[in-house]
Coordinates of C-alpha atoms in Angstrom, one line a residue:
Chain A
X1 CA 121.0 67.3 104.3
X2 CA 117.5 66.1 104.5
X3 CA 115.8 65.5 101.2
X4 CA 113.1 68.0 100.5
X5 CA 110.5 68.0 97.8
X6 CA 110.0 71.7 98.3
X7 CA 111.5 74.5 96.3
X8 CA 115.2 75.4 96.7
X9 CA 116.6 78.9 97.0
X10 CA 117.2 79.1 93.3
X11 CA 113.6 78.5 92.4
X12 CA 113.8 74.8 91.4
X13 CA 112.1 71.7 92.5
X14 CA 114.8 69.2 91.7
X15 CA 115.6 70.1 88.1
X16 CA 112.3 71.7 87.4
X17 CA 111.2 75.4 87.7
X18 CA 113.4 78.4 87.3
X19 CA 112.5 81.6 85.4
X20 CA 112.9 81.2 81.6
X21 CA 111.6 84.6 80.7
X22 CA 112.5 87.2 78.2
X23 CA 114.3 90.2 79.6
X24 CA 111.2 92.4 79.2
X25 CA 109.6 90.4 82.1
X26 CA 112.7 90.3 84.3
X27 CA 112.0 93.5 86.3
X28 CA 108.5 92.5 87.2
X29 CA 109.3 88.9 88.1
X30 CA 112.4 90.0 90.0
X31 CA 110.5 92.5 92.0
X32 CA 108.1 89.8 92.9
X33 CA 110.8 87.3 93.7
X34 CA 112.6 89.8 96.0
X35 CA 109.4 90.7 97.9
X36 CA 106.9 87.9 98.0
X37 CA 108.3 86.1 101.1
X38 CA 108.9 89.3 102.9
X39 CA 105.4 90.6 102.2
X40 CA 103.7 87.3 103.1
X41 CA 105.5 87.3 106.4
X42 CA 104.3 90.8 107.4
X43 CA 101.8 90.6 110.3
X44 CA 99.5 93.0 108.6
X45 CA 99.4 90.9 105.5
X46 CA 98.8 87.7 107.5
X47 CA 96.0 89.4 109.4
X48 CA 94.2 90.7 106.3
X49 CA 94.7 87.5 104.4
X50 CA 93.4 85.3 107.2
X51 CA 90.5 87.6 107.9
X52 CA 89.4 87.5 104.3
X53 CA 89.7 83.8 104.1
X54 CA 87.5 83.5 107.1
X55 CA 84.9 86.1 106.6
X56 CA 84.8 86.4 102.8
X57 CA 85.8 82.9 101.5
X58 CA 84.2 81.0 104.4
X59 CA 87.2 79.1 105.7
X60 CA 88.0 76.8 107.2
X61 CA 86.4 74.5 104.6
X62 CA 85.0 71.4 106.2
X63 CA 86.9 68.1 106.2
X64 CA 84.0 65.8 105.7
X65 CA 84.0 62.0 106.4
X66 CA 82.3 60.5 103.4
X67 CA 80.6 57.5 105.0
X68 CA 78.8 55.9 102.0
X69 CA 81.7 56.5 99.7
X70 CA 84.0 54.9 102.3
X71 CA 81.7 51.9 102.7
X72 CA 81.6 51.4 98.9
X73 CA 85.4 51.3 98.5
X74 CA 86.1 49.7 101.9
X75 CA 88.4 52.4 103.2
X76 CA 88.1 55.7 105.1
X77 CA 87.6 58.6 102.7
X78 CA 87.6 62.3 103.8
X79 CA 86.7 65.1 101.4
X80 CA 88.3 68.5 101.8
X81 CA 85.4 70.7 100.8
X82 CA 87.1 73.5 98.7
X83 CA 83.9 73.4 96.7
X84 CA 82.2 75.3 99.5
X85 CA 84.5 78.3 99.1
X86 CA 83.1 81.6 97.8
X87 CA 83.1 81.4 94.0
X88 CA 83.0 77.6 94.2
X89 CA 86.6 76.4 94.1
X90 CA 90.0 76.6 95.7
X91 CA 91.0 79.2 93.2
X92 CA 90.0 82.1 95.4
X93 CA 92.6 81.2 98.1
X94 CA 95.3 82.3 95.6
X95 CA 93.5 85.3 94.1
X96 CA 93.0 86.8 97.6
X97 CA 96.6 86.3 98.4
X98 CA 97.8 87.8 95.1
X99 CA 95.5 90.8 95.2
X100 CA 96.9 91.7 98.6
X101 CA 100.4 91.2 97.3
X102 CA 99.6 93.4 94.3
X103 CA 98.3 96.2 96.5
X104 CA 101.4 96.1 98.7
X105 CA 103.6 96.3 95.6
X106 CA 101.7 99.4 94.5
X107 CA 100.1 97.9 91.5
X108 CA 96.8 99.3 90.2
X109 CA 95.9 97.1 87.3
X110 CA 95.3 93.3 87.4
X111 CA 95.6 90.9 84.5
X112 CA 94.8 87.1 84.5
X113 CA 94.4 84.2 82.2
X114 CA 91.5 81.7 82.4
X115 CA 90.5 78.5 80.8
X116 CA 87.2 77.3 82.1
X117 CA 86.7 80.7 83.8
X118 CA 87.0 79.7 87.4
X119 CA 90.3 81.5 87.9
X120 CA 88.9 84.4 85.9
X121 CA 85.9 84.6 88.1
X122 CA 88.0 84.3 91.3
X123 CA 90.2 87.2 90.0
X124 CA 87.3 89.4 88.9
X125 CA 85.8 88.8 92.4
X126 CA 88.8 90.0 94.4
X127 CA 89.3 92.9 92.0
X128 CA 85.7 94.0 92.6
X129 CA 86.4 93.6 96.3
X130 CA 89.5 95.8 96.2
X131 CA 88.3 98.2 93.5
X132 CA 91.0 97.4 91.0
X133 CA 90.9 97.3 87.3
X134 CA 90.7 93.8 86.0
X135 CA 91.4 92.3 82.5
X136 CA 91.0 88.6 82.0
X137 CA 92.4 86.9 78.9
X138 CA 90.4 83.9 77.7
X139 CA 90.7 81.9 74.6
X140 CA 88.0 82.7 72.0
X141 CA 86.9 79.1 72.0
X142 CA 86.6 78.9 75.8
X143 CA 84.6 82.1 75.8
X144 CA 82.1 80.4 73.5
X145 CA 81.9 77.2 75.6
X146 CA 81.9 78.9 79.1
X147 CA 79.3 81.6 78.6
X148 CA 78.0 81.7 82.3
X149 CA 81.5 82.4 83.7
X150 CA 82.1 85.1 81.0
X151 CA 78.9 86.7 82.2
X152 CA 80.0 86.4 85.8
X153 CA 83.3 88.1 85.1
X154 CA 81.5 90.9 83.3
X155 CA 79.0 91.4 86.1
X156 CA 81.9 91.6 88.5
X157 CA 83.3 94.5 86.4
X158 CA 86.1 92.7 84.6
X159 CA 86.9 93.1 81.0
X160 CA 87.2 89.8 79.2
X161 CA 89.6 89.9 76.3
X162 CA 89.5 87.1 73.8
X163 CA 92.8 85.4 72.9
X164 CA 92.7 85.0 69.2
X165 CA 96.1 83.5 68.6
X166 CA 97.1 79.8 68.3
X167 CA 94.5 77.3 69.4
X168 CA 92.5 80.0 71.2
X169 CA 92.3 78.2 74.5
X170 CA 94.1 78.4 77.9
X171 CA 97.7 78.2 76.7
X172 CA 97.0 81.1 74.3
X173 CA 95.2 83.1 77.0
X174 CA 98.3 82.7 79.1
X175 CA 100.5 83.9 76.2
X176 CA 98.3 87.0 75.8
X177 CA 98.4 87.8 79.5
X178 CA 102.2 87.5 79.4
X179 CA 102.3 89.8 76.4
X180 CA 100.1 92.3 78.2
X181 CA 102.5 92.3 81.1
X182 CA 105.4 92.9 78.7
X183 CA 103.6 95.9 77.4
X184 CA 102.6 97.2 80.9
X185 CA 105.6 96.6 83.0
X186 CA 105.1 99.2 85.7
X187 CA 101.5 99.4 87.0
X188 CA 100.3 95.8 86.4
X189 CA 100.3 92.6 88.4
X190 CA 99.7 89.3 86.7
X191 CA 97.7 86.9 88.8
X192 CA 98.6 83.5 87.5
X193 CA 95.9 81.0 88.5
X194 CA 97.9 77.8 88.8
X195 CA 101.2 76.6 90.3
X196 CA 103.0 77.3 87.0
X197 CA 104.9 80.2 85.4
X198 CA 108.4 81.6 86.2
X199 CA 109.7 81.4 89.8
X200 CA 108.4 82.7 92.2
X201 CA 104.9 82.0 90.9
X202 CA 104.8 78.3 91.5
X203 CA 106.0 78.7 95.1
X204 CA 103.8 81.8 95.8
X205 CA 100.6 80.1 94.5
X206 CA 101.5 77.0 96.4
X207 CA 101.9 78.9 99.6
X208 CA 98.6 80.7 99.2
X209 CA 96.9 77.3 98.5
X210 CA 98.8 75.6 101.4
X211 CA 95.9 76.6 103.7
X212 CA 94.3 73.5 102.4
X213 CA 96.8 71.1 103.9
X214 CA 97.3 73.3 106.9
X215 CA 93.6 72.9 107.8
X216 CA 93.6 69.2 106.9
X217 CA 96.2 68.6 109.6
X218 CA 94.3 70.0 112.5
X219 CA 90.9 68.8 111.2
X220 CA 92.1 65.3 110.9
X221 CA 93.5 65.6 114.4
X222 CA 89.9 66.4 115.5
X223 CA 88.4 63.5 113.6
X224 CA 91.0 60.8 114.0
X225 CA 93.4 61.9 116.7
X226 CA 96.2 62.2 114.2
X227 CA 97.2 64.8 111.8
X228 CA 98.7 62.7 109.0
X229 CA 96.5 60.7 106.6
X230 CA 97.8 57.7 104.6
X231 CA 97.1 59.4 101.3
X232 CA 96.3 62.8 99.9
X233 CA 94.6 62.7 96.4
X234 CA 94.1 65.6 94.0
X235 CA 93.4 66.2 90.3
X236 CA 96.1 68.0 88.4
X237 CA 95.9 70.4 85.4
X238 CA 98.5 73.0 86.2
X239 CA 98.3 71.7 89.8
X240 CA 97.4 74.5 92.2
X241 CA 94.8 72.6 94.3
X242 CA 97.1 69.6 94.4
X243 CA 100.1 71.7 95.4
X244 CA 98.1 73.2 98.3
X245 CA 96.8 69.7 99.3
X246 CA 100.2 68.2 99.3
X247 CA 102.2 71.1 100.7
X248 CA 102.4 70.2 104.4
X249 CA 102.9 66.5 103.7
X250 CA 105.6 66.9 101.0
X251 CA 108.5 65.8 103.2
X252 CA 106.6 63.3 105.3
X253 CA 107.0 60.2 103.2
X254 CA 104.5 58.3 105.5
X255 CA 101.9 60.2 103.6
X256 CA 101.3 59.0 100.1
X257 CA 100.9 61.6 97.4
X258 CA 98.5 60.8 94.6
X259 CA 97.9 62.8 91.5
X260 CA 95.2 62.2 88.9
X261 CA 95.6 63.7 85.5
X262 CA 93.1 63.9 82.7
X263 CA 93.5 61.1 80.2
X264 CA 90.8 62.6 78.0
X265 CA 89.7 59.9 75.5
X266 CA 92.6 57.7 76.5
X267 CA 96.3 58.4 77.1
X268 CA 97.3 57.2 73.6
X269 CA 94.2 58.4 71.8
X270 CA 95.8 61.7 70.7
X271 CA 93.2 63.5 72.7
X272 CA 94.6 63.6 76.2
X273 CA 96.0 66.0 78.9
X274 CA 98.0 63.3 80.8
X275 CA 101.2 65.4 80.9
X276 CA 103.3 63.1 83.1
X277 CA 102.7 60.2 80.8
X278 CA 103.0 62.1 77.5
X279 CA 105.2 65.0 78.4
X280 CA 108.9 65.6 78.1
X281 CA 111.0 68.2 79.9
X282 CA 110.8 71.6 78.3
X283 CA 110.0 75.2 78.8
X284 CA 106.4 76.5 78.9
X285 CA 105.3 79.9 80.2
X286 CA 108.6 80.7 81.8
X287 CA 109.3 77.4 83.6
X288 CA 111.1 74.2 83.0
X289 CA 108.7 71.4 83.5
X290 CA 107.1 68.4 81.9
X291 CA 105.0 69.4 78.9
X292 CA 103.3 67.9 75.9
X293 CA 105.2 68.8 72.8
X294 CA 106.3 67.6 69.4
X295 CA 109.8 66.1 68.8
X296 CA 110.6 69.5 67.4
X297 CA 109.7 71.3 70.7
X298 CA 106.5 72.8 69.6
X299 CA 103.9 72.8 72.4
X300 CA 100.9 70.7 71.5
X301 CA 97.2 71.2 72.3
X302 CA 95.8 68.9 75.1
X303 CA 92.3 67.6 75.3
X304 CA 90.1 66.9 78.3
X305 CA 86.3 67.0 78.9
X306 CA 87.3 69.3 81.8
X307 CA 88.3 72.7 80.7
X308 CA 90.3 73.2 83.9
X309 CA 92.6 70.3 83.2
X310 CA 93.5 70.8 79.5
X311 CA 96.8 72.5 80.0
X312 CA 99.8 71.1 78.1
X313 CA 102.1 71.4 81.1
X314 CA 102.1 70.7 84.8
X315 CA 103.6 72.7 87.6
X316 CA 107.3 72.2 88.4
X317 CA 106.6 70.8 91.8
X318 CA 104.5 68.0 90.3
X319 CA 107.1 67.2 87.6
X320 CA 109.6 66.7 90.4
X321 CA 107.1 64.6 92.4
X322 CA 106.6 62.5 89.3
X323 CA 110.2 62.1 88.3
X324 CA 111.5 61.4 91.8
X325 CA 108.8 58.8 92.4
X326 CA 107.6 60.7 95.5
X327 CA 104.1 61.0 93.9
X328 CA 102.0 58.3 92.4
X329 CA 100.5 59.5 89.1
X330 CA 97.4 58.2 87.5
X331 CA 95.2 59.4 84.8
X332 CA 91.4 59.2 84.5
X333 CA 89.5 59.2 81.2
X334 CA 86.5 61.4 80.5
X335 CA 84.3 58.4 81.0
X336 CA 85.9 57.4 84.3
X337 CA 85.7 61.0 85.6
X338 CA 82.1 61.5 84.6
X339 CA 81.1 58.2 86.2
X340 CA 82.9 59.1 89.4
X341 CA 81.2 62.5 89.5
X342 CA 77.8 61.0 89.2
X343 CA 78.7 58.4 91.9
X344 CA 79.6 61.1 94.3
X345 CA 76.4 63.0 93.6
X346 CA 74.3 59.9 94.4
X347 CA 76.3 58.5 97.3
X348 CA 77.0 61.8 99.1
X349 CA 74.7 64.4 97.7
X350 CA 77.6 66.5 96.4
X351 CA 77.9 67.4 92.7
X352 CA 81.6 68.0 92.0
X353 CA 83.3 70.0 89.3
X354 CA 84.5 67.7 86.4
X355 CA 88.1 68.6 87.3
X356 CA 87.4 67.2 90.8
X357 CA 85.7 64.1 89.4
X358 CA 89.0 63.1 88.0
X359 CA 90.4 62.9 91.5
X360 CA 87.4 60.8 92.6
X361 CA 88.1 58.4 89.8
X362 CA 91.2 57.2 91.8
X363 CA 89.0 54.3 93.0
X364 CA 88.9 52.7 89.6
X365 CA 92.7 52.7 89.6
X366 CA 93.8 51.9 93.1
X367 CA 92.6 49.8 95.9
X368 CA 93.1 51.1 99.4
X369 CA 93.3 49.2 102.7
X370 CA 90.3 49.2 105.0
X371 CA 92.1 51.3 107.7
X372 CA 93.7 53.7 105.2
X373 CA 92.8 57.3 105.6
X374 CA 92.4 58.8 102.2
X375 CA 91.9 62.5 101.8
X376 CA 90.5 63.7 98.5
X377 CA 90.7 67.4 97.6
X378 CA 87.2 68.3 96.5
X379 CA 88.5 71.2 94.6
X380 CA 85.4 72.7 93.0
X381 CA 81.6 72.4 92.7
X382 CA 79.8 71.2 89.7
X383 CA 77.4 74.0 89.0
X384 CA 79.5 75.4 86.1
X385 CA 79.6 71.9 84.6
X386 CA 75.9 71.1 84.7
X387 CA 75.5 71.4 80.9
X388 CA 78.4 68.9 80.4
X389 CA 76.8 66.5 82.8
X390 CA 73.4 67.0 81.1
X391 CA 74.9 66.3 77.7
X392 CA 76.9 63.3 78.9
X393 CA 74.2 61.5 80.9
X394 CA 71.3 62.8 78.8
X395 CA 69.7 64.1 82.0
Chain B
X1 CA 137.0 86.4 63.8
X2 CA 133.2 85.8 63.9
X3 CA 131.4 87.5 61.0
X4 CA 129.3 89.5 63.5
X5 CA 132.3 91.1 65.2
X6 CA 133.9 91.8 61.8
X7 CA 130.7 93.5 60.6
X8 CA 130.5 95.5 63.9
X9 CA 134.0 97.0 63.2
X10 CA 132.8 98.6 59.9
X11 CA 132.4 102.3 60.2
X12 CA 128.7 102.5 59.4
X13 CA 125.3 102.1 60.9
X14 CA 124.1 98.6 60.5
X15 CA 120.7 97.4 59.3
X16 CA 119.7 93.9 60.4
X17 CA 116.5 92.2 59.1
X18 CA 114.5 89.5 60.9
X19 CA 112.4 87.1 58.9
X20 CA 110.5 84.0 59.9
X21 CA 111.8 80.8 58.3
X22 CA 109.2 78.9 56.4
X23 CA 107.1 82.1 55.7
X24 CA 105.5 83.0 53.4
X25 CA 106.4 79.7 51.7
X26 CA 108.2 76.8 53.2
X27 CA 111.1 77.0 50.7
X28 CA 111.7 80.7 50.7
X29 CA 114.5 80.7 53.3
X30 CA 117.5 80.7 51.0
X31 CA 116.0 83.1 48.5
X32 CA 115.1 85.6 51.2
X33 CA 118.7 85.4 52.6
X34 CA 120.3 85.9 49.2
X35 CA 117.9 88.8 48.3
X36 CA 118.6 90.5 51.6
X37 CA 122.3 90.3 51.1
X38 CA 122.0 91.7 47.5
X39 CA 119.9 94.6 48.8
X40 CA 122.7 95.8 51.1
X41 CA 121.5 94.6 54.5
X42 CA 124.2 94.1 57.0
X43 CA 123.0 91.2 59.1
X44 CA 120.2 88.7 59.1
X45 CA 118.2 87.1 61.8
X46 CA 116.6 83.9 60.7
X47 CA 113.5 83.3 62.9
X48 CA 113.0 79.7 64.0
X49 CA 109.2 79.6 64.5
X50 CA 107.7 78.5 67.8
X51 CA 104.2 77.6 68.7
X52 CA 104.1 80.0 71.7
X53 CA 106.1 83.1 70.9
X54 CA 105.6 85.1 74.1
X55 CA 107.7 88.2 73.2
X56 CA 106.1 88.7 69.8
X57 CA 103.3 90.8 68.6
X58 CA 100.6 89.7 66.1
X59 CA 102.7 90.0 62.9
X60 CA 105.5 87.6 64.0
X61 CA 103.0 85.4 65.8
X62 CA 101.0 85.0 62.6
X63 CA 104.0 84.3 60.4
X64 CA 105.2 81.7 63.0
X65 CA 101.9 79.9 63.0
X66 CA 101.9 79.9 59.2
X67 CA 105.5 78.7 59.0
X68 CA 104.7 75.8 61.4
X69 CA 101.7 74.9 59.3
X70 CA 103.9 75.0 56.3
X71 CA 106.0 72.3 58.0
X72 CA 109.0 74.2 59.3
X73 CA 111.2 72.4 61.9
X74 CA 114.7 72.9 63.2
X75 CA 115.9 69.9 61.1
X76 CA 114.3 71.2 57.9
X77 CA 115.8 74.7 58.5
X78 CA 119.3 73.2 58.9
X79 CA 118.8 71.2 55.7
X80 CA 117.7 74.3 53.8
X81 CA 120.7 76.2 55.1
X82 CA 123.3 73.5 54.5
X83 CA 124.9 75.1 51.5
X84 CA 124.1 78.7 52.4
X85 CA 127.8 79.7 52.8
X86 CA 128.5 78.8 49.2
X87 CA 126.4 81.8 48.2
X88 CA 126.3 84.4 51.0
X89 CA 128.9 85.9 53.4
X90 CA 126.6 88.1 55.5
X91 CA 126.4 87.4 59.3
X92 CA 123.6 85.0 60.0
X93 CA 121.9 84.7 63.4
X94 CA 119.2 82.3 64.3
X95 CA 116.6 83.8 66.6
X96 CA 114.0 81.7 68.3
X97 CA 112.7 80.4 71.6
X98 CA 114.6 78.1 73.9
X99 CA 112.4 75.1 73.9
X100 CA 113.0 73.9 70.3
X101 CA 116.7 74.2 70.9
X102 CA 116.5 72.3 74.1
X103 CA 114.6 69.5 72.4
X104 CA 117.1 69.3 69.5
X105 CA 119.8 69.2 72.2
X106 CA 121.7 72.4 72.9
X107 CA 125.1 70.9 71.9
X108 CA 123.7 69.2 68.8
X109 CA 122.0 72.5 67.8
X110 CA 125.2 74.5 68.3
X111 CA 127.3 72.0 66.4
X112 CA 124.9 72.1 63.5
X113 CA 125.0 75.9 63.5
X114 CA 128.8 75.8 63.3
X115 CA 128.7 73.3 60.4
X116 CA 126.4 75.6 58.4
X117 CA 128.2 78.8 59.2
X118 CA 125.7 80.4 61.6
X119 CA 127.4 83.1 63.6
X120 CA 125.1 83.6 66.6
X121 CA 121.9 82.9 68.4
X122 CA 119.2 85.1 70.0
X123 CA 117.0 83.1 72.4
X124 CA 115.0 85.7 74.4
X125 CA 113.7 83.2 77.0
X126 CA 117.1 81.7 77.8
X127 CA 118.0 83.7 80.9
X128 CA 121.5 85.2 81.1
X129 CA 122.4 83.5 84.4
X130 CA 121.3 80.0 83.1
X131 CA 123.3 80.7 80.0
X132 CA 126.4 81.7 81.9
X133 CA 126.2 78.7 84.2
X134 CA 125.2 75.9 81.8
X135 CA 125.6 76.8 78.1
X136 CA 128.3 79.5 77.6
X137 CA 131.1 76.9 77.1
X138 CA 129.1 75.0 74.5
X139 CA 128.3 78.1 72.5
X140 CA 131.9 79.2 72.6
X141 CA 133.1 75.8 71.6
X142 CA 131.1 76.1 68.4
X143 CA 132.1 79.7 67.8
X144 CA 128.6 81.1 68.4
X145 CA 127.8 84.5 69.8
X146 CA 124.7 84.5 72.1
X147 CA 123.1 87.9 72.0
X148 CA 121.2 89.2 75.1
X149 CA 118.4 91.7 75.3
X150 CA 118.1 94.8 77.5
X151 CA 115.0 97.0 77.9
X152 CA 114.2 100.5 79.3
X153 CA 113.4 98.8 82.6
X154 CA 116.7 97.0 82.9
X155 CA 118.7 98.4 85.8
X156 CA 122.2 99.8 85.2
X157 CA 123.6 97.1 87.4
X158 CA 122.0 94.3 85.3
X159 CA 123.0 96.0 82.1
X160 CA 126.7 96.0 83.3
X161 CA 126.3 92.3 84.1
X162 CA 124.8 91.5 80.7
X163 CA 127.5 93.5 79.1
X164 CA 130.1 91.4 80.9
X165 CA 128.6 88.1 79.7
X166 CA 128.0 89.4 76.1
X167 CA 130.0 89.1 73.0
X168 CA 129.2 90.7 69.6
X169 CA 126.4 93.2 70.4
X170 CA 123.6 93.9 72.9
X171 CA 120.1 93.8 71.6
X172 CA 118.5 96.9 72.9
X173 CA 114.7 96.5 73.0
X174 CA 113.4 100.0 72.3
X175 CA 110.4 100.1 74.6
X176 CA 108.3 98.0 76.9
X177 CA 106.5 96.0 74.3
X178 CA 106.2 92.9 72.2
X179 CA 107.6 93.1 68.7
X180 CA 106.0 95.4 66.2
X181 CA 103.8 97.1 68.9
X182 CA 104.7 100.8 68.7
X183 CA 105.2 103.3 65.9
X184 CA 107.6 106.1 66.4
X185 CA 109.8 107.0 69.4
X186 CA 109.0 109.6 72.0
X187 CA 111.0 111.3 74.7
X188 CA 111.1 108.2 76.9
X189 CA 113.0 106.4 74.2
X190 CA 115.3 109.3 73.6
X191 CA 116.1 109.4 77.3
X192 CA 116.7 105.6 77.3
X193 CA 119.0 105.8 74.2
X194 CA 121.0 108.6 75.8
X195 CA 121.2 106.7 79.1
X196 CA 122.6 103.6 77.4
X197 CA 125.0 105.6 75.2
X198 CA 126.4 107.3 78.3
X199 CA 127.1 104.0 80.0
X200 CA 129.9 103.4 77.5
X201 CA 129.4 99.7 77.4
X202 CA 132.0 97.3 76.1
X203 CA 129.7 95.8 73.5
X204 CA 128.0 97.9 70.8
X205 CA 124.2 98.1 70.8
X206 CA 121.7 97.3 68.1
X207 CA 118.2 98.5 68.7
X208 CA 115.1 96.4 67.9
X209 CA 111.3 96.4 68.4
X210 CA 109.3 99.3 66.8
X211 CA 111.7 100.1 63.9
X212 CA 109.8 100.2 60.7
X213 CA 111.0 102.9 58.4
X214 CA 113.8 105.4 57.7
X215 CA 112.7 107.8 60.4
X216 CA 112.7 105.2 63.2
X217 CA 115.9 103.6 61.9
X218 CA 117.6 107.0 61.9
X219 CA 116.4 107.9 65.4
X220 CA 117.4 104.5 66.8
X221 CA 120.9 104.6 65.2
X222 CA 121.8 108.1 66.2
X223 CA 123.8 106.7 69.0
X224 CA 123.4 102.9 68.7
X225 CA 125.5 100.9 66.2
X226 CA 122.5 99.5 64.3
X227 CA 118.9 98.6 64.3
X228 CA 116.8 95.5 63.6
X229 CA 113.6 95.4 61.6
X230 CA 111.3 92.4 61.9
X231 CA 107.5 93.0 61.8
X232 CA 107.6 95.7 59.1
X233 CA 109.7 93.4 56.9
X234 CA 107.3 90.5 57.3
X235 CA 104.4 92.8 56.5
X236 CA 106.3 93.8 53.3
X237 CA 106.8 90.2 52.1
X238 CA 103.2 89.3 53.1
X239 CA 102.0 92.1 50.8
X240 CA 104.6 92.0 48.1
X241 CA 106.3 88.6 48.1
X242 CA 110.0 88.0 48.3
X243 CA 111.2 89.3 44.9
X244 CA 111.0 93.0 45.8
X245 CA 113.0 92.9 49.1
X246 CA 115.3 95.6 47.8
X247 CA 112.3 98.0 47.4
X248 CA 111.8 97.6 51.1
X249 CA 115.4 98.0 52.1
X250 CA 115.8 101.1 49.9
X251 CA 113.2 102.9 51.9
X252 CA 115.1 102.3 55.2
X253 CA 118.5 103.8 54.2

């Protein structure tokens, strides 16, 4: 049998994945597992999904040849412009898919977790679009440091509920969303924002995000007369933009897969979110994956300057890519990422999200050949991070 | 015979109490167990605290956070319990989440439990199919009963499957909720209690979640073999300390 880096029929990528959930969640997750592929294959679903991606999100997103960046690093760099999507990041690809899924499963109430607020905004947006009730859980600390996104969600009609437990950040917001789902098992769909959680979530989110690599293939064909690049590069927190960027190249080992995690203040500084380097196999939010934890199995709090990357785990696909050696994993510090973000602004006139800046920092870790084609997922725009850039560069 | 199965043979309704190890104070574990046995409780669930207790409401979350701040770990809990069988004979179950057990090593954890005299485990996020495939032999090798949960949303078919994999008792979650969330049982719970009773399962059922006083205990055990109290007990020790545990137990039955 041919090796595959995709998910198997039991919901595992290699040894990672599965559904480690309390029985209270079983009926919901099982309902989704039994239906998600069937629903996604329905022509009416495909039609509605594609129509919204085109007319509402603004897809296809451009594949842009970054000439000055290419000159500087003496290689051929293309940027996949997910930052140009409606709501400013790749997150909306998934929320559109999941809201259509929720409607077909007869759900009337949507819950979501958010860290920086990008997934919360993308969820609130599609709930407004579909006229569905929307509750977003967000750590109390994140609410304080991401005020503009909180305001956006409220303006879109969502209720933002503070997660007051634990460290009061993304991990705890996810716990609260899961608890909400336990308490509302019939009418509610939980829109998870990353390629994490119990099976089938990692696969479902990946499939909705796989539009990114699907477009890359035909766009690169137009640019270069071939559909496979030498490398695809993405930043990884939970890993949804990365999963979508890699998806159609997973089993083509001529295409190098590169992941950049957030090293925070340095991998061994104690303030980091470099899960592959620091994590051990364990269970977080219903899936077996690499996660940052104490020797006693308590999940620890990560740190990154980027609120979208400070998750203590990584999606199970990525754990498998790391462990199998299929993916090359790097981590960029806060400083490397901020510098790479500024560089992109000044070379190409594009201000990236700080999450995305981590992917751009690949050039301080790896040298490419002049004729390599390197595609970087430009997963989000930097508007939301302006205050961070201002503070960091004293602008 | 395992102490849990022995206890389940007794001709009475059983009261099981859950507490979080390391709460309110790090060294309260042994005293709480001894006081619970003296007060006439039938079974004890020793909560191994976890940083991210998904199935728990605020009371158990807070006690877990405090217990971890106090320094509770799997290793420390085992040390505290090493001589527990010299003073108590009550069935003891460790209840926690799967990750700390996985990090300790499932086999090492089970072995330690057997050495101490732990009778069973409840790990709500260890799915029944994974247990059956990967861990059942290990649990049985060390004489441990693994208890599974069912909820009002669990299908009859799945309940039959869980019943077939189970030993000891089935933990019947009273309603769709995290721990401690509801007060009092309505018609929906009564229907659920009746439905399960009519299924005539092989394993007796013990009801948990939302039991806090004599009324809910009586309702829950009208048909089930017993009931479990967690959050209400933790609230009691938070307010009154661990010396007046019998006051709390006396209000239940």
